[in-house]
Amino acid sequence: MSQNLENCHVGVENKLGVVRPATEEYAEEAIEALKAQKVIAVPTDTLYGFACDACSREAVNRIYEIKGRILTSPLAICVGDVSDIKRFAITDNLPHGLLDSLLPGPVTVVLTRGESSILEKSLNPGLDSIGVRVPDCNFIRVIARGSGSALALTSANLSGQPSSVCIKDFENLWQHCDFVYNGGELPSGRAGSTVVDLTRLGKYKILRPGRAAFNVSREIYLKMIQANMFFFYSPALLPPSLLPDH
């Protein structure tokens, strides 16, 4: 993942003592904060996000409070590896190798949650699906693995405000985080991930073009054809309020 620390330089950024470089040297500290039900800010391959343990009701509610986000707006989850997804969502209905062909990368796959999911029940109440990310970003993947859980993940900004590609973009919210991990300025242009619905057997739908819309969407289309997946259209598209924002 390309990083530009110079463009995201913060001279007095550590006045709260929370800013750290997003390097493996600080991964264990981040993991311990997550296990203690704290909220941290991290870079991904698209935007900066707020992250917490997705199996902690207290931590999930804290993210909603920080963002001023209504509880009916869903959060995505992030895991360290594609093989972890089956703990939190149903994957055995998908063509072999499909998830590995899409992830890691700037894609959110929407899957059926299922009764066997170990996610906190208060996460996205009323929805039987969950958006799942495996970002192409080493730091967040390391801490997701180390946490032993999934991370609830949402963009690091107040709800309805522009997304963050640099930690200075959400400086007003640092005080609500245990740690803010600086990965430099991200190259996404404030575009979130491409969101792909895989909840229907043998079919797929791109709910949001997201980052690098044409190239990513075309690549996904080709992979779906190879997997014998067919595009489906429904006039009842999910409104923006029901899409993961990362």
mmCIF file of C-alpha atoms in Angstrom:
data_model
loop_
_atom_site.group_PDB
_atom_site.id
_atom_site.type_symbol
_atom_site.label_atom_id
_atom_site.label_comp_id
_atom_site.label_asym_id
_atom_site.label_seq_id
_atom_site.Cartn_x
_atom_site.Cartn_y
_atom_site.Cartn_z
ATOM 1 C CA MET A 1 0.000 0.000 0.000
ATOM 2 C CA SER A 2 1.424 3.329 -1.054
ATOM 3 C CA GLN A 3 2.061 5.758 1.783
ATOM 4 C CA ASN A 4 3.081 9.414 1.888
ATOM 5 C CA LEU A 5 4.091 10.362 5.390
ATOM 6 C CA GLU A 6 5.365 13.770 4.349
ATOM 7 C CA ASN A 7 1.972 14.936 3.133
ATOM 8 C CA CYS A 8 0.436 13.739 6.371
ATOM 9 C CA HIS A 9 3.040 15.246 8.687
ATOM 10 C CA VAL A 10 1.710 16.421 12.016
ATOM 11 C CA GLY A 11 3.974 18.618 14.063
ATOM 12 C CA VAL A 12 2.022 18.768 17.316
ATOM 13 C CA GLU A 13 -0.051 15.707 16.590
ATOM 14 C CA ASN A 14 0.910 13.854 19.737
ATOM 15 C CA LYS A 15 -0.378 16.417 22.196
ATOM 16 C CA LEU A 16 -2.854 13.768 23.319
ATOM 17 C CA GLY A 17 -0.217 11.035 23.307
ATOM 18 C CA VAL A 18 -2.244 8.813 21.009
ATOM 19 C CA VAL A 19 -0.507 8.951 17.615
ATOM 20 C CA ARG A 20 1.767 6.090 16.611
ATOM 21 C CA PRO A 21 3.263 4.967 13.281
ATOM 22 C CA ALA A 22 1.302 2.139 11.677
ATOM 23 C CA THR A 23 4.157 -0.350 11.836
ATOM 24 C CA GLU A 24 4.441 -3.877 13.185
ATOM 25 C CA GLU A 25 6.462 -2.517 16.109
ATOM 26 C CA TYR A 26 3.219 -1.070 17.466
ATOM 27 C CA ALA A 27 0.916 -3.944 16.489
ATOM 28 C CA GLU A 28 0.913 -5.620 19.911
ATOM 29 C CA GLU A 29 -0.125 -2.360 21.557
ATOM 30 C CA ALA A 30 -3.046 -2.086 19.126
ATOM 31 C CA ILE A 31 -4.055 -5.694 19.738
ATOM 32 C CA GLU A 32 -4.131 -5.166 23.507
ATOM 33 C CA ALA A 33 -6.294 -2.064 23.077
ATOM 34 C CA LEU A 34 -8.756 -4.048 20.954
ATOM 35 C CA LYS A 35 -8.887 -6.852 23.509
ATOM 36 C CA ALA A 36 -9.620 -4.220 26.172
ATOM 37 C CA GLN A 37 -12.705 -3.138 24.156
ATOM 38 C CA LYS A 38 -11.144 0.134 23.043
ATOM 39 C CA VAL A 39 -11.509 1.989 19.736
ATOM 40 C CA ILE A 40 -8.464 2.722 17.594
ATOM 41 C CA ALA A 41 -7.962 4.519 14.267
ATOM 42 C CA VAL A 42 -6.076 2.693 11.518
ATOM 43 C CA PRO A 43 -5.158 3.035 7.849
ATOM 44 C CA THR A 44 -6.514 0.564 5.286
ATOM 45 C CA ASP A 45 -6.049 0.238 1.540
ATOM 46 C CA THR A 46 -8.876 2.732 0.967
ATOM 47 C CA LEU A 47 -9.527 5.108 3.891
ATOM 48 C CA TYR A 48 -8.668 5.626 7.549
ATOM 49 C CA GLY A 49 -11.090 3.792 9.779
ATOM 50 C CA PHE A 50 -12.220 3.382 13.355
ATOM 51 C CA ALA A 51 -11.819 -0.213 14.487
ATOM 52 C CA CYS A 52 -12.821 -2.240 17.522
ATOM 53 C CA ASP A 53 -13.612 -5.820 18.505
ATOM 54 C CA ALA A 54 -16.722 -6.766 16.524
ATOM 55 C CA CYS A 55 -17.683 -9.216 19.271
ATOM 56 C CA SER A 56 -17.791 -6.524 21.969
ATOM 57 C CA ARG A 57 -21.120 -4.729 22.387
ATOM 58 C CA GLU A 58 -19.479 -1.993 24.456
ATOM 59 C CA ALA A 59 -16.833 -1.274 21.816
ATOM 60 C CA VAL A 60 -19.294 -1.383 18.902
ATOM 61 C CA ASN A 61 -21.598 1.063 20.660
ATOM 62 C CA ARG A 62 -18.618 3.327 21.306
ATOM 63 C CA ILE A 63 -17.892 3.562 17.579
ATOM 64 C CA TYR A 64 -21.479 4.625 16.915
ATOM 65 C CA GLU A 65 -21.158 7.294 19.604
ATOM 66 C CA ILE A 66 -17.890 8.644 18.195
ATOM 67 C CA LYS A 67 -19.259 8.942 14.679
ATOM 68 C CA GLY A 68 -22.704 10.186 15.673
ATOM 69 C CA ARG A 69 -24.005 7.339 13.527
ATOM 70 C CA ILE A 70 -27.498 5.929 13.834
ATOM 71 C CA LEU A 71 -27.628 2.350 15.066
ATOM 72 C CA THR A 72 -29.496 1.167 11.972
ATOM 73 C CA SER A 73 -26.517 2.026 9.747
ATOM 74 C CA PRO A 74 -24.389 -1.119 9.450
ATOM 75 C CA LEU A 75 -20.704 -1.570 10.142
ATOM 76 C CA ALA A 76 -18.469 -3.820 8.078
ATOM 77 C CA ILE A 77 -16.040 -6.229 9.659
ATOM 78 C CA CYS A 78 -12.373 -6.822 8.866
ATOM 79 C CA VAL A 79 -10.464 -10.080 9.273
ATOM 80 C CA GLY A 80 -6.801 -10.884 8.825
ATOM 81 C CA ASP A 81 -7.137 -13.610 6.220
ATOM 82 C CA VAL A 82 -9.728 -14.940 3.792
ATOM 83 C CA SER A 83 -9.738 -18.237 5.690
ATOM 84 C CA ASP A 84 -11.108 -16.413 8.763
ATOM 85 C CA ILE A 85 -14.298 -15.271 7.038
ATOM 86 C CA LYS A 86 -16.146 -18.551 7.598
ATOM 87 C CA ARG A 87 -16.184 -17.902 11.360
ATOM 88 C CA PHE A 88 -18.384 -14.871 10.856
ATOM 89 C CA ALA A 89 -20.411 -15.510 7.684
ATOM 90 C CA ILE A 90 -21.584 -18.289 5.377
ATOM 91 C CA THR A 91 -19.076 -19.056 2.624
ATOM 92 C CA ASP A 92 -19.708 -22.676 1.638
ATOM 93 C CA ASN A 93 -22.269 -21.605 -0.984
ATOM 94 C CA LEU A 94 -19.621 -19.722 -2.967
ATOM 95 C CA PRO A 95 -17.543 -21.103 -5.853
ATOM 96 C CA HIS A 96 -14.194 -22.457 -4.707
ATOM 97 C CA GLY A 97 -11.494 -19.815 -4.811
ATOM 98 C CA LEU A 98 -13.834 -16.874 -5.449
ATOM 99 C CA LEU A 99 -13.075 -15.038 -2.185
ATOM 100 C CA ASP A 100 -9.345 -15.627 -2.639
ATOM 101 C CA SER A 101 -9.569 -14.034 -6.086
ATOM 102 C CA LEU A 102 -11.231 -10.882 -4.677
ATOM 103 C CA LEU A 103 -9.333 -10.504 -1.410
ATOM 104 C CA PRO A 104 -7.134 -9.045 -0.023
ATOM 105 C CA GLY A 105 -8.034 -5.827 -1.767
ATOM 106 C CA PRO A 106 -10.305 -2.743 -1.843
ATOM 107 C CA VAL A 107 -13.475 -4.844 -1.884
ATOM 108 C CA THR A 108 -16.228 -5.430 0.670
ATOM 109 C CA VAL A 109 -18.051 -8.726 0.120
ATOM 110 C CA VAL A 110 -21.580 -8.856 1.516
ATOM 111 C CA LEU A 111 -22.345 -12.350 2.799
ATOM 112 C CA THR A 112 -25.135 -14.044 4.714
ATOM 113 C CA ARG A 113 -24.349 -13.893 8.399
ATOM 114 C CA GLY A 114 -25.873 -17.209 9.450
ATOM 115 C CA GLU A 115 -26.806 -18.570 12.844
ATOM 116 C CA SER A 116 -23.316 -19.925 13.467
ATOM 117 C CA SER A 117 -21.661 -16.491 13.230
ATOM 118 C CA ILE A 118 -19.827 -15.552 16.435
ATOM 119 C CA LEU A 119 -20.384 -11.836 15.886
ATOM 120 C CA GLU A 120 -21.950 -9.752 18.640
ATOM 121 C CA LYS A 121 -25.738 -9.870 18.097
ATOM 122 C CA SER A 122 -26.057 -6.107 18.547
ATOM 123 C CA LEU A 123 -23.839 -5.545 15.477
ATOM 124 C CA ASN A 124 -26.130 -4.518 12.610
ATOM 125 C CA PRO A 125 -29.410 -5.640 14.232
ATOM 126 C CA GLY A 126 -32.171 -6.602 11.823
ATOM 127 C CA LEU A 127 -29.792 -7.510 8.995
ATOM 128 C CA ASP A 128 -29.047 -11.122 8.063
ATOM 129 C CA SER A 129 -26.011 -10.089 6.033
ATOM 130 C CA ILE A 130 -22.598 -8.661 6.876
ATOM 131 C CA GLY A 131 -20.004 -6.748 4.850
ATOM 132 C CA VAL A 132 -16.551 -8.319 5.162
ATOM 133 C CA ARG A 133 -13.161 -6.809 4.327
ATOM 134 C CA VAL A 134 -9.639 -8.177 4.071
ATOM 135 C CA PRO A 135 -7.748 -4.990 3.182
ATOM 136 C CA ASP A 136 -4.501 -5.081 1.246
ATOM 137 C CA CYS A 137 -2.812 -3.382 4.200
ATOM 138 C CA ASN A 138 -0.377 -5.265 6.384
ATOM 139 C CA PHE A 139 -0.873 -3.356 9.651
ATOM 140 C CA ILE A 140 -4.620 -3.860 10.014
ATOM 141 C CA ARG A 141 -4.326 -7.495 8.967
ATOM 142 C CA VAL A 142 -1.654 -8.153 11.603
ATOM 143 C CA ILE A 143 -3.781 -6.675 14.379
ATOM 144 C CA ALA A 144 -6.917 -8.464 13.156
ATOM 145 C CA ARG A 145 -5.065 -11.780 13.331
ATOM 146 C CA GLY A 146 -3.637 -10.968 16.737
ATOM 147 C CA SER A 147 -7.007 -9.962 18.166
ATOM 148 C CA GLY A 148 -8.409 -13.438 17.598
ATOM 149 C CA SER A 149 -11.663 -11.821 16.489
ATOM 150 C CA ALA A 150 -13.082 -9.738 13.679
ATOM 151 C CA LEU A 151 -12.754 -5.979 13.778
ATOM 152 C CA ALA A 152 -15.788 -3.771 13.361
ATOM 153 C CA LEU A 153 -14.620 -1.213 10.810
ATOM 154 C CA THR A 154 -16.045 2.105 9.674
ATOM 155 C CA SER A 155 -14.605 5.276 8.164
ATOM 156 C CA ALA A 156 -12.832 7.651 10.565
ATOM 157 C CA ASN A 157 -15.079 10.689 10.340
ATOM 158 C CA LEU A 158 -18.287 12.078 11.722
ATOM 159 C CA SER A 159 -21.291 10.500 10.036
ATOM 160 C CA GLY A 160 -22.138 12.357 6.842
ATOM 161 C CA GLN A 161 -18.775 14.151 6.655
ATOM 162 C CA PRO A 162 -15.974 13.548 4.098
ATOM 163 C CA SER A 163 -13.911 10.417 4.556
ATOM 164 C CA SER A 164 -10.324 10.594 5.799
ATOM 165 C CA VAL A 165 -7.186 9.866 3.782
ATOM 166 C CA CYS A 166 -4.837 11.393 6.388
ATOM 167 C CA ILE A 167 -4.975 11.428 10.188
ATOM 168 C CA LYS A 168 -5.196 15.239 10.160
ATOM 169 C CA ASP A 169 -8.569 14.875 8.429
ATOM 170 C CA PHE A 170 -10.128 13.589 11.665
ATOM 171 C CA GLU A 171 -7.935 15.346 14.224
ATOM 172 C CA ASN A 172 -11.050 16.538 16.053
ATOM 173 C CA LEU A 173 -11.861 12.898 16.879
ATOM 174 C CA TRP A 174 -8.455 11.722 18.140
ATOM 175 C CA GLN A 175 -9.515 12.347 21.712
ATOM 176 C CA HIS A 176 -12.066 9.533 21.418
ATOM 177 C CA CYS A 177 -9.490 6.919 20.355
ATOM 178 C CA ASP A 178 -7.040 5.017 22.502
ATOM 179 C CA PHE A 179 -4.544 5.167 19.644
ATOM 180 C CA VAL A 180 -4.342 6.728 16.193
ATOM 181 C CA TYR A 181 -2.025 4.853 13.839
ATOM 182 C CA ASN A 182 -0.453 6.986 11.152
ATOM 183 C CA GLY A 183 0.070 5.277 7.806
ATOM 184 C CA GLY A 184 0.623 8.474 5.839
ATOM 185 C CA GLU A 185 -1.616 9.934 3.179
ATOM 186 C CA LEU A 186 -3.648 7.264 1.390
ATOM 187 C CA PRO A 187 -4.048 7.328 -2.411
ATOM 188 C CA SER A 188 -7.732 6.374 -2.593
ATOM 189 C CA GLY A 189 -9.101 9.842 -3.338
ATOM 190 C CA ARG A 190 -11.652 9.407 -0.517
ATOM 191 C CA ALA A 191 -13.361 6.531 -2.318
ATOM 192 C CA GLY A 192 -14.359 3.583 -0.170
ATOM 193 C CA SER A 193 -14.173 -0.057 -1.155
ATOM 194 C CA THR A 194 -16.153 -1.639 -3.956
ATOM 195 C CA VAL A 195 -19.142 -3.396 -2.349
ATOM 196 C CA VAL A 196 -20.212 -6.721 -3.888
ATOM 197 C CA ASP A 197 -23.326 -8.622 -2.773
ATOM 198 C CA LEU A 198 -22.719 -12.392 -2.747
ATOM 199 C CA THR A 199 -25.748 -13.393 -0.689
ATOM 200 C CA ARG A 200 -27.666 -14.968 -3.581
ATOM 201 C CA LEU A 201 -26.641 -18.413 -4.762
ATOM 202 C CA GLY A 202 -24.837 -18.271 -8.088
ATOM 203 C CA LYS A 203 -25.365 -14.525 -8.464
ATOM 204 C CA TYR A 204 -23.625 -11.278 -7.580
ATOM 205 C CA LYS A 205 -24.391 -7.580 -7.556
ATOM 206 C CA ILE A 206 -22.099 -4.540 -7.304
ATOM 207 C CA LEU A 207 -23.811 -2.320 -4.739
ATOM 208 C CA ARG A 208 -21.176 0.431 -4.845
ATOM 209 C CA PRO A 209 -18.428 0.919 -7.455
ATOM 210 C CA GLY A 210 -16.013 2.307 -4.865
ATOM 211 C CA ARG A 211 -12.297 2.818 -5.357
ATOM 212 C CA ALA A 212 -10.997 2.740 -8.947
ATOM 213 C CA ALA A 213 -14.539 1.988 -10.027
ATOM 214 C CA PHE A 214 -13.975 0.965 -13.641
ATOM 215 C CA ASN A 215 -10.873 -1.173 -13.187
ATOM 216 C CA VAL A 216 -12.075 -2.857 -9.988
ATOM 217 C CA SER A 217 -15.600 -3.466 -11.298
ATOM 218 C CA ARG A 218 -14.281 -4.856 -14.589
ATOM 219 C CA GLU A 219 -11.881 -7.142 -12.720
ATOM 220 C CA ILE A 220 -14.701 -8.363 -10.482
ATOM 221 C CA TYR A 221 -16.913 -8.951 -13.525
ATOM 222 C CA LEU A 222 -14.267 -11.144 -15.142
ATOM 223 C CA LYS A 223 -13.722 -13.118 -11.946
ATOM 224 C CA MET A 224 -17.458 -13.690 -11.568
ATOM 225 C CA ILE A 225 -17.730 -14.962 -15.135
ATOM 226 C CA GLN A 226 -14.884 -17.383 -14.451
ATOM 227 C CA ALA A 227 -16.758 -18.566 -11.334
ATOM 228 C CA ASN A 228 -20.040 -18.974 -13.282
ATOM 229 C CA MET A 229 -21.639 -16.228 -11.200
ATOM 230 C CA PHE A 230 -24.327 -14.112 -12.853
ATOM 231 C CA PHE A 231 -25.140 -10.450 -12.248
ATOM 232 C CA PHE A 232 -28.561 -9.855 -10.729
ATOM 233 C CA TYR A 233 -30.552 -6.637 -10.741
ATOM 234 C CA SER A 234 -33.119 -5.594 -8.213
ATOM 235 C CA PRO A 235 -34.963 -2.261 -8.234
ATOM 236 C CA ALA A 236 -34.765 -2.346 -4.425
ATOM 237 C CA LEU A 237 -31.124 -1.255 -4.239
ATOM 238 C CA LEU A 238 -29.763 -0.699 -0.784
ATOM 239 C CA PRO A 239 -29.870 2.996 0.074
ATOM 240 C CA PRO A 240 -26.533 4.593 1.047
ATOM 241 C CA SER A 241 -27.510 4.459 4.717
ATOM 242 C CA LEU A 242 -27.476 0.657 4.590
ATOM 243 C CA LEU A 243 -24.095 0.327 2.868
ATOM 244 C CA PRO A 244 -20.854 -0.186 4.765
ATOM 245 C CA ASP A 245 -18.969 3.113 4.504
ATOM 246 C CA HIS A 246 -15.471 1.723 4.297
#
